[in-house]
């Protein structure tokens, strides 16, 4: 097509489901070490997409879409408990909730319905034809959900290690499943898949073929001990954008993410240090700068406390306008 013709063609413009993170005709990869919160984040994303809920305050829901979440490791009861905890804050706020828009498939579901050995691998070293047959099962599920709901669901694959039988260091072993995902993308299926990070590289383990073909690559890292909230029982991780085709600037900057057992998520600026965390905890308890200074003088002078609190207010970490202080 010559460019003068191209200018006249009314091409369909992909729509964002979660602005600017999840868009039509994209493949997103989420990588992370064990305990970094991959599944928690994935389930939250799936709920936001299926219900049209804003992803807290940083990703805006523009369109909803049914989702198919395939979980290859966790027991079904654990998946159900996590989803229940994540929807609870929304239910308390009287948000509209339609459970028929989120579909899950777990090991327990398969074993309870005659699949004795659970998931058949979606990619197998030197057995591409067998892997293709296994992938057809997923395609039939996608088609069935489309027939029921009117649109293809967003496909979540959690995770590649559990759902494949490949040598992750060989690009040839990746090529079959990645070409399958690219084919699904052209059909209108949005894909989010999960993978582990290497211990030495800090990025997704194995061949980088997947990273070359995905549109967005998110890396989750567990917070180091010195940066963790001491009284927080739940996920504590930092979020890094290794690749991003549809956004940039401030939206691609790393941030910290916490989720407690009640499903409450909180985002924090990566520039915060351990003293900021301690001050923030005390501010949330209703303490003033003067009271904090009396409680723990190791956090800095009174003037330093005011500056740190004002910085967090400017960053939106503390939801108040900065104040002027006489030091």
Short mmCIF file of C-alpha atoms in Angstrom, two decimals:
data_model
loop_
_atom_site.label_atom_id
_atom_site.label_comp_id
_atom_site.label_asym_id
_atom_site.label_seq_id
_atom_site.Cartn_x
_atom_site.Cartn_y
_atom_site.Cartn_z
CA UNK A 1 0.00 0.00 0.00
CA UNK A 2 1.46 3.33 -1.00
CA UNK A 3 1.41 5.99 1.67
CA UNK A 4 -1.05 8.20 -0.22
CA UNK A 5 -3.46 5.23 -0.12
CA UNK A 6 -2.64 4.55 3.49
CA UNK A 7 -3.67 8.09 4.42
CA UNK A 8 -7.16 7.38 3.09
CA UNK A 9 -7.73 4.06 4.87
CA UNK A 10 -9.87 4.06 8.00
CA UNK A 11 -7.79 1.67 10.10
CA UNK A 12 -9.30 0.41 13.37
CA UNK A 13 -7.55 2.11 16.27
CA UNK A 14 -6.78 -0.20 19.21
CA UNK A 15 -8.62 0.84 22.37
CA UNK A 16 -7.18 0.99 25.85
CA UNK A 17 -8.90 -1.12 28.47
CA UNK A 18 -6.69 0.21 31.28
CA UNK A 19 -5.09 3.50 30.26
CA UNK A 20 -2.17 3.35 29.51
CA UNK A 21 -1.24 -0.20 30.52
CA UNK A 22 -3.54 -2.71 28.76
CA UNK A 23 -4.55 -2.09 25.15
CA UNK A 24 -6.18 -4.11 22.39
CA UNK A 25 -3.83 -6.07 20.10
CA UNK A 26 -1.07 -6.31 22.71
CA UNK A 27 0.87 -8.95 24.61
CA UNK A 28 2.04 -8.07 28.11
CA UNK A 29 4.61 -10.02 30.06
CA UNK A 30 4.85 -9.80 33.86
CA UNK A 31 8.05 -11.24 35.32
CA UNK A 32 9.15 -11.57 38.91
CA UNK A 33 10.84 -13.67 41.55
CA UNK A 34 8.81 -15.95 43.82
CA UNK A 35 6.91 -13.93 46.41
CA UNK A 36 7.10 -10.73 44.39
CA UNK A 37 3.31 -10.53 43.92
CA UNK A 38 2.87 -11.65 40.30
CA UNK A 39 -0.35 -13.58 40.84
CA UNK A 40 -1.79 -10.95 43.19
CA UNK A 41 -1.11 -8.25 40.58
CA UNK A 42 -2.45 -10.45 37.79
CA UNK A 43 -5.71 -11.16 39.61
CA UNK A 44 -6.15 -7.47 40.39
CA UNK A 45 -5.60 -6.59 36.73
CA UNK A 46 -8.08 -9.26 35.66
CA UNK A 47 -10.72 -7.90 38.05
CA UNK A 48 -10.14 -4.31 36.91
CA UNK A 49 -10.48 -5.33 33.25
CA UNK A 50 -13.51 -7.58 33.69
CA UNK A 51 -15.45 -5.11 35.84
CA UNK A 52 -14.29 -1.80 34.33
CA UNK A 53 -12.79 -0.76 37.67
CA UNK A 54 -10.00 1.78 37.84
CA UNK A 55 -6.75 0.16 38.90
CA UNK A 56 -6.51 2.24 42.06
CA UNK A 57 -5.68 5.82 40.97
CA UNK A 58 -2.94 5.25 38.41
CA UNK A 59 -4.57 3.22 35.58
CA UNK A 60 -7.98 4.32 34.36
CA UNK A 61 -10.52 1.77 33.15
CA UNK A 62 -11.97 2.87 29.80
CA UNK A 63 -13.57 -0.38 28.60
CA UNK A 64 -14.38 -3.69 30.25
CA UNK A 65 -13.79 -7.12 28.76
CA UNK A 66 -14.33 -10.65 30.10
CA UNK A 67 -11.16 -12.42 31.22
CA UNK A 68 -9.92 -16.02 31.26
CA UNK A 69 -7.36 -16.51 34.04
CA UNK A 70 -5.41 -19.77 33.73
CA UNK A 71 -3.52 -20.56 36.94
CA UNK A 72 -1.04 -23.41 36.61
CA UNK A 73 0.24 -23.75 40.19
CA UNK A 74 -2.07 -22.60 42.98
CA UNK A 75 -4.96 -24.66 44.40
CA UNK A 76 -8.36 -23.41 43.27
CA UNK A 77 -9.34 -22.56 46.86
CA UNK A 78 -6.36 -20.20 47.15
CA UNK A 79 -7.26 -18.49 43.86
CA UNK A 80 -10.85 -18.06 45.05
CA UNK A 81 -9.68 -16.65 48.41
CA UNK A 82 -7.39 -14.13 46.71
CA UNK A 83 -10.12 -12.96 44.35
CA UNK A 84 -12.55 -12.65 47.26
CA UNK A 85 -10.12 -10.49 49.24
CA UNK A 86 -9.40 -8.27 46.23
CA UNK A 87 -13.06 -7.58 45.44
CA UNK A 88 -14.03 -6.89 49.05
CA UNK A 89 -12.96 -3.21 49.09
CA UNK A 90 -14.96 -2.62 45.88
CA UNK A 91 -18.04 -4.34 47.26
CA UNK A 92 -17.83 -2.20 50.39
CA UNK A 93 -17.89 0.88 48.13
CA UNK A 94 -20.99 -0.50 46.38
CA UNK A 95 -19.15 -0.94 43.08
CA UNK A 96 -20.98 -2.86 40.38
CA UNK A 97 -19.80 -6.49 40.43
CA UNK A 98 -20.53 -9.10 37.75
CA UNK A 99 -18.79 -12.41 38.60
CA UNK A 100 -19.91 -13.95 35.30
CA UNK A 101 -17.29 -11.87 33.45
CA UNK A 102 -14.27 -13.51 35.08
CA UNK A 103 -13.45 -17.11 34.13
CA UNK A 104 -10.75 -19.20 35.81
CA UNK A 105 -9.12 -22.53 35.11
CA UNK A 106 -6.96 -24.22 37.77
CA UNK A 107 -5.28 -27.57 38.35
CA UNK A 108 -8.13 -28.57 40.66
CA UNK A 109 -10.73 -27.82 37.99
CA UNK A 110 -8.94 -30.10 35.55
CA UNK A 111 -8.35 -32.93 38.03
CA UNK A 112 -11.96 -32.81 39.25
CA UNK A 113 -13.20 -33.17 35.66
CA UNK A 114 -11.16 -36.12 34.45
CA UNK A 115 -7.80 -34.53 33.53
CA UNK A 116 -5.75 -36.71 35.88
CA UNK A 117 -2.42 -34.97 35.30
CA UNK A 118 -3.67 -31.41 35.11
CA UNK A 119 -2.46 -29.09 32.37
CA UNK A 120 -1.02 -30.47 29.16
CA UNK A 121 1.99 -28.30 28.20
CA UNK A 122 1.31 -25.43 25.80
CA UNK A 123 4.88 -25.73 24.50
CA UNK A 124 7.05 -28.87 24.48
CA UNK A 125 10.66 -29.28 23.42
CA UNK A 126 10.78 -31.10 20.06
CA UNK A 127 7.04 -31.89 20.17
CA UNK A 128 5.42 -28.89 18.52
CA UNK A 129 2.53 -30.87 17.02
CA UNK A 130 1.49 -32.18 20.44
CA UNK A 131 1.80 -28.66 21.89
CA UNK A 132 -0.42 -27.33 19.10
CA UNK A 133 -3.13 -29.84 20.04
CA UNK A 134 -2.91 -28.73 23.66
CA UNK A 135 -3.15 -25.06 22.66
CA UNK A 136 -6.30 -25.85 20.67
CA UNK A 137 -8.03 -26.64 23.98
CA UNK A 138 -7.35 -23.07 25.15
CA UNK A 139 -8.55 -21.70 21.81
CA UNK A 140 -11.84 -23.59 22.15
CA UNK A 141 -12.30 -22.04 25.59
CA UNK A 142 -11.65 -18.57 24.18
CA UNK A 143 -14.17 -19.18 21.40
CA UNK A 144 -16.76 -20.48 23.87
CA UNK A 145 -16.42 -17.40 26.06
CA UNK A 146 -16.69 -15.16 22.99
CA UNK A 147 -19.88 -16.96 21.96
CA UNK A 148 -21.29 -16.46 25.47
CA UNK A 149 -20.22 -12.84 26.05
CA UNK A 150 -19.85 -11.36 22.57
CA UNK A 151 -16.10 -10.71 22.75
CA UNK A 152 -12.86 -12.58 23.23
CA UNK A 153 -11.70 -12.59 26.85
CA UNK A 154 -8.36 -11.18 27.92
CA UNK A 155 -6.18 -14.28 28.36
CA UNK A 156 -4.00 -14.53 31.49
CA UNK A 157 -1.42 -17.36 31.55
CA UNK A 158 0.06 -17.82 35.02
CA UNK A 159 2.79 -18.95 34.52
CA UNK A 160 4.99 -20.06 31.61
CA UNK A 161 7.13 -22.43 33.70
CA UNK A 162 4.07 -24.31 34.99
CA UNK A 163 2.25 -24.36 31.65
CA UNK A 164 5.08 -25.44 29.34
CA UNK A 165 7.79 -28.09 29.11
CA UNK A 166 10.65 -26.29 27.39
CA UNK A 167 14.28 -25.30 27.81
CA UNK A 168 13.72 -21.62 28.59
CA UNK A 169 17.24 -20.75 27.42
CA UNK A 170 16.55 -21.85 23.84
CA UNK A 171 14.77 -19.40 21.54
CA UNK A 172 13.62 -22.32 19.37
CA UNK A 173 11.64 -23.68 22.33
CA UNK A 174 9.96 -20.31 22.80
CA UNK A 175 9.11 -19.76 19.15
CA UNK A 176 6.04 -22.04 19.04
CA UNK A 177 4.17 -20.51 21.96
CA UNK A 178 5.17 -16.95 21.07
CA UNK A 179 3.96 -17.36 17.48
CA UNK A 180 0.71 -18.77 18.91
CA UNK A 181 0.31 -15.71 21.13
CA UNK A 182 1.02 -13.41 18.17
CA UNK A 183 -1.67 -15.26 16.18
CA UNK A 184 -4.16 -14.86 19.02
CA UNK A 185 -3.32 -11.17 19.15
CA UNK A 186 -4.20 -10.72 15.46
CA UNK A 187 -7.57 -12.40 16.16
CA UNK A 188 -8.35 -9.84 18.85
CA UNK A 189 -7.23 -11.66 22.02
CA UNK A 190 -5.34 -9.52 24.52
CA UNK A 191 -2.72 -11.59 26.35
CA UNK A 192 -1.00 -11.22 29.71
CA UNK A 193 1.47 -13.96 30.62
CA UNK A 194 3.71 -14.49 33.62
CA UNK A 195 7.26 -15.69 33.97
CA UNK A 196 9.98 -15.94 36.61
CA UNK A 197 13.08 -13.74 36.71
CA UNK A 198 16.60 -15.11 36.71
CA UNK A 199 18.53 -14.94 39.96
CA UNK A 200 21.58 -13.33 38.35
CA UNK A 201 20.04 -11.16 35.60
CA UNK A 202 17.03 -9.75 37.48
CA UNK A 203 15.01 -9.92 34.25
CA UNK A 204 12.91 -12.71 32.74
CA UNK A 205 14.79 -16.01 32.79
CA UNK A 206 15.81 -17.80 29.62
CA UNK A 207 15.91 -16.60 26.02
CA UNK A 208 14.98 -12.98 25.32
CA UNK A 209 12.83 -13.97 22.32
CA UNK A 210 9.70 -13.33 24.36
CA UNK A 211 10.80 -9.83 25.32
CA UNK A 212 11.43 -8.97 21.68
CA UNK A 213 7.86 -9.87 20.73
CA UNK A 214 5.88 -8.49 23.67
CA UNK A 215 4.52 -4.94 23.74
CA UNK A 216 4.95 -4.34 27.47
CA UNK A 217 7.26 -6.09 29.93
CA UNK A 218 6.71 -5.46 33.64
CA UNK A 219 9.22 -6.71 36.22
CA UNK A 220 8.25 -7.11 39.87
CA UNK A 221 10.93 -7.16 42.55
CA UNK A 222 10.53 -7.93 46.22
CA UNK A 223 11.45 -4.95 48.34
CA UNK A 224 14.75 -5.35 50.18
CA UNK A 225 14.40 -5.83 53.91
CA UNK A 226 15.59 -2.31 54.75
CA UNK A 227 12.85 -0.81 52.54
CA UNK A 228 9.95 -2.92 53.81
CA UNK A 229 7.08 -1.77 56.01
CA UNK A 230 7.65 -3.61 59.27
CA UNK A 231 3.96 -3.86 60.19
CA UNK A 232 2.66 -4.79 56.74
CA UNK A 233 1.39 -8.35 56.24
CA UNK A 234 1.13 -8.90 52.50
CA UNK A 235 2.76 -8.17 49.16
CA UNK A 236 5.57 -5.59 49.11
CA UNK A 237 7.21 -5.10 45.72
CA UNK A 238 8.62 -2.58 43.30
CA UNK A 239 7.25 -2.32 39.75
CA UNK A 240 9.64 -1.68 36.84
CA UNK A 241 8.84 -1.23 33.15
CA UNK A 242 11.48 -3.03 31.09
CA UNK A 243 9.64 -2.40 27.78
CA UNK A 244 6.70 -0.17 26.88
CA UNK A 245 5.41 0.58 23.39
CA UNK A 246 2.22 2.46 24.18
CA UNK A 247 3.31 4.86 26.91
CA UNK A 248 6.36 6.52 28.42
CA UNK A 249 7.51 9.52 30.42
CA UNK A 250 6.39 9.61 34.04
CA UNK A 251 4.05 6.66 33.42
CA UNK A 252 7.03 4.36 32.84
CA UNK A 253 8.85 5.28 36.04
CA UNK A 254 9.20 2.54 38.66
CA UNK A 255 7.11 2.62 41.83
CA UNK A 256 6.46 0.55 44.94
CA UNK A 257 3.27 -1.42 45.44
CA UNK A 258 1.85 -2.90 48.63
CA UNK A 259 -1.20 -5.11 49.10
CA UNK A 260 -2.51 -6.23 52.49
CA UNK A 261 -4.54 -9.33 53.31
CA UNK A 262 -7.78 -7.34 52.92
CA UNK A 263 -7.04 -6.57 49.26
CA UNK A 264 -6.11 -2.92 49.79
CA UNK A 265 -3.43 -1.78 47.33
CA UNK A 266 -1.21 1.25 47.89
CA UNK A 267 1.33 2.84 45.53
CA UNK A 268 4.44 4.63 46.77
CA UNK A 269 7.12 6.72 45.13
CA UNK A 270 10.42 4.91 44.58
CA UNK A 271 12.31 7.94 45.97
CA UNK A 272 11.08 7.17 49.48
CA UNK A 273 13.50 5.69 51.99
CA UNK A 274 13.04 3.82 55.25
CA UNK A 275 12.71 7.04 57.27
CA UNK A 276 9.93 8.18 54.90
CA UNK A 277 8.12 4.89 55.49
CA UNK A 278 8.31 5.29 59.26
CA UNK A 279 7.13 8.90 59.08
CA UNK A 280 4.27 7.88 56.76
CA UNK A 281 3.13 5.15 59.16
CA UNK A 282 3.02 7.67 62.00
CA UNK A 283 1.21 10.29 59.88
CA UNK A 284 -1.41 7.66 59.00
CA UNK A 285 -1.86 7.11 62.73
CA UNK A 286 -2.74 10.81 63.04
CA UNK A 287 0.57 12.01 64.45
CA UNK A 288 1.78 15.56 63.72
CA UNK A 289 5.36 16.47 62.88
CA UNK A 290 5.89 17.72 66.44
CA UNK A 291 4.56 14.45 67.88
CA UNK A 292 6.71 12.38 65.52
CA UNK A 293 9.78 14.35 66.58
CA UNK A 294 9.08 13.53 70.23
CA UNK A 295 8.49 9.86 69.43
CA UNK A 296 11.64 9.24 67.37
CA UNK A 297 14.35 11.92 67.11
CA UNK A 298 16.40 9.61 64.85
CA UNK A 299 14.00 10.49 62.03
CA UNK A 300 15.54 13.96 61.82
CA UNK A 301 15.07 17.48 63.09
CA UNK A 302 11.64 19.06 63.20
CA UNK A 303 12.47 21.05 60.05
CA UNK A 304 13.54 17.81 58.31
CA UNK A 305 10.28 16.13 59.31
CA UNK A 306 8.25 19.00 57.86
CA UNK A 307 10.22 18.81 54.59
CA UNK A 308 9.78 15.05 54.29
CA UNK A 309 6.04 15.28 55.01
CA UNK A 310 5.61 18.12 52.50
CA UNK A 311 7.51 16.08 49.87
CA UNK A 312 5.12 13.17 50.35
CA UNK A 313 2.15 15.53 50.07
CA UNK A 314 3.48 16.95 46.81
CA UNK A 315 3.94 13.42 45.46
CA UNK A 316 0.36 12.57 46.44
CA UNK A 317 1.51 9.92 48.92
CA UNK A 318 -0.18 11.89 51.68
CA UNK A 319 -3.49 13.25 50.45
CA UNK A 320 -3.21 16.83 51.67
CA UNK A 321 -1.95 20.11 50.29
CA UNK A 322 1.61 21.13 51.31
CA UNK A 323 1.73 23.58 54.21
CA UNK A 324 4.05 26.47 55.00
CA UNK A 325 5.99 26.10 58.21
CA UNK A 326 8.06 28.49 60.33
CA UNK A 327 11.18 26.56 61.27
#
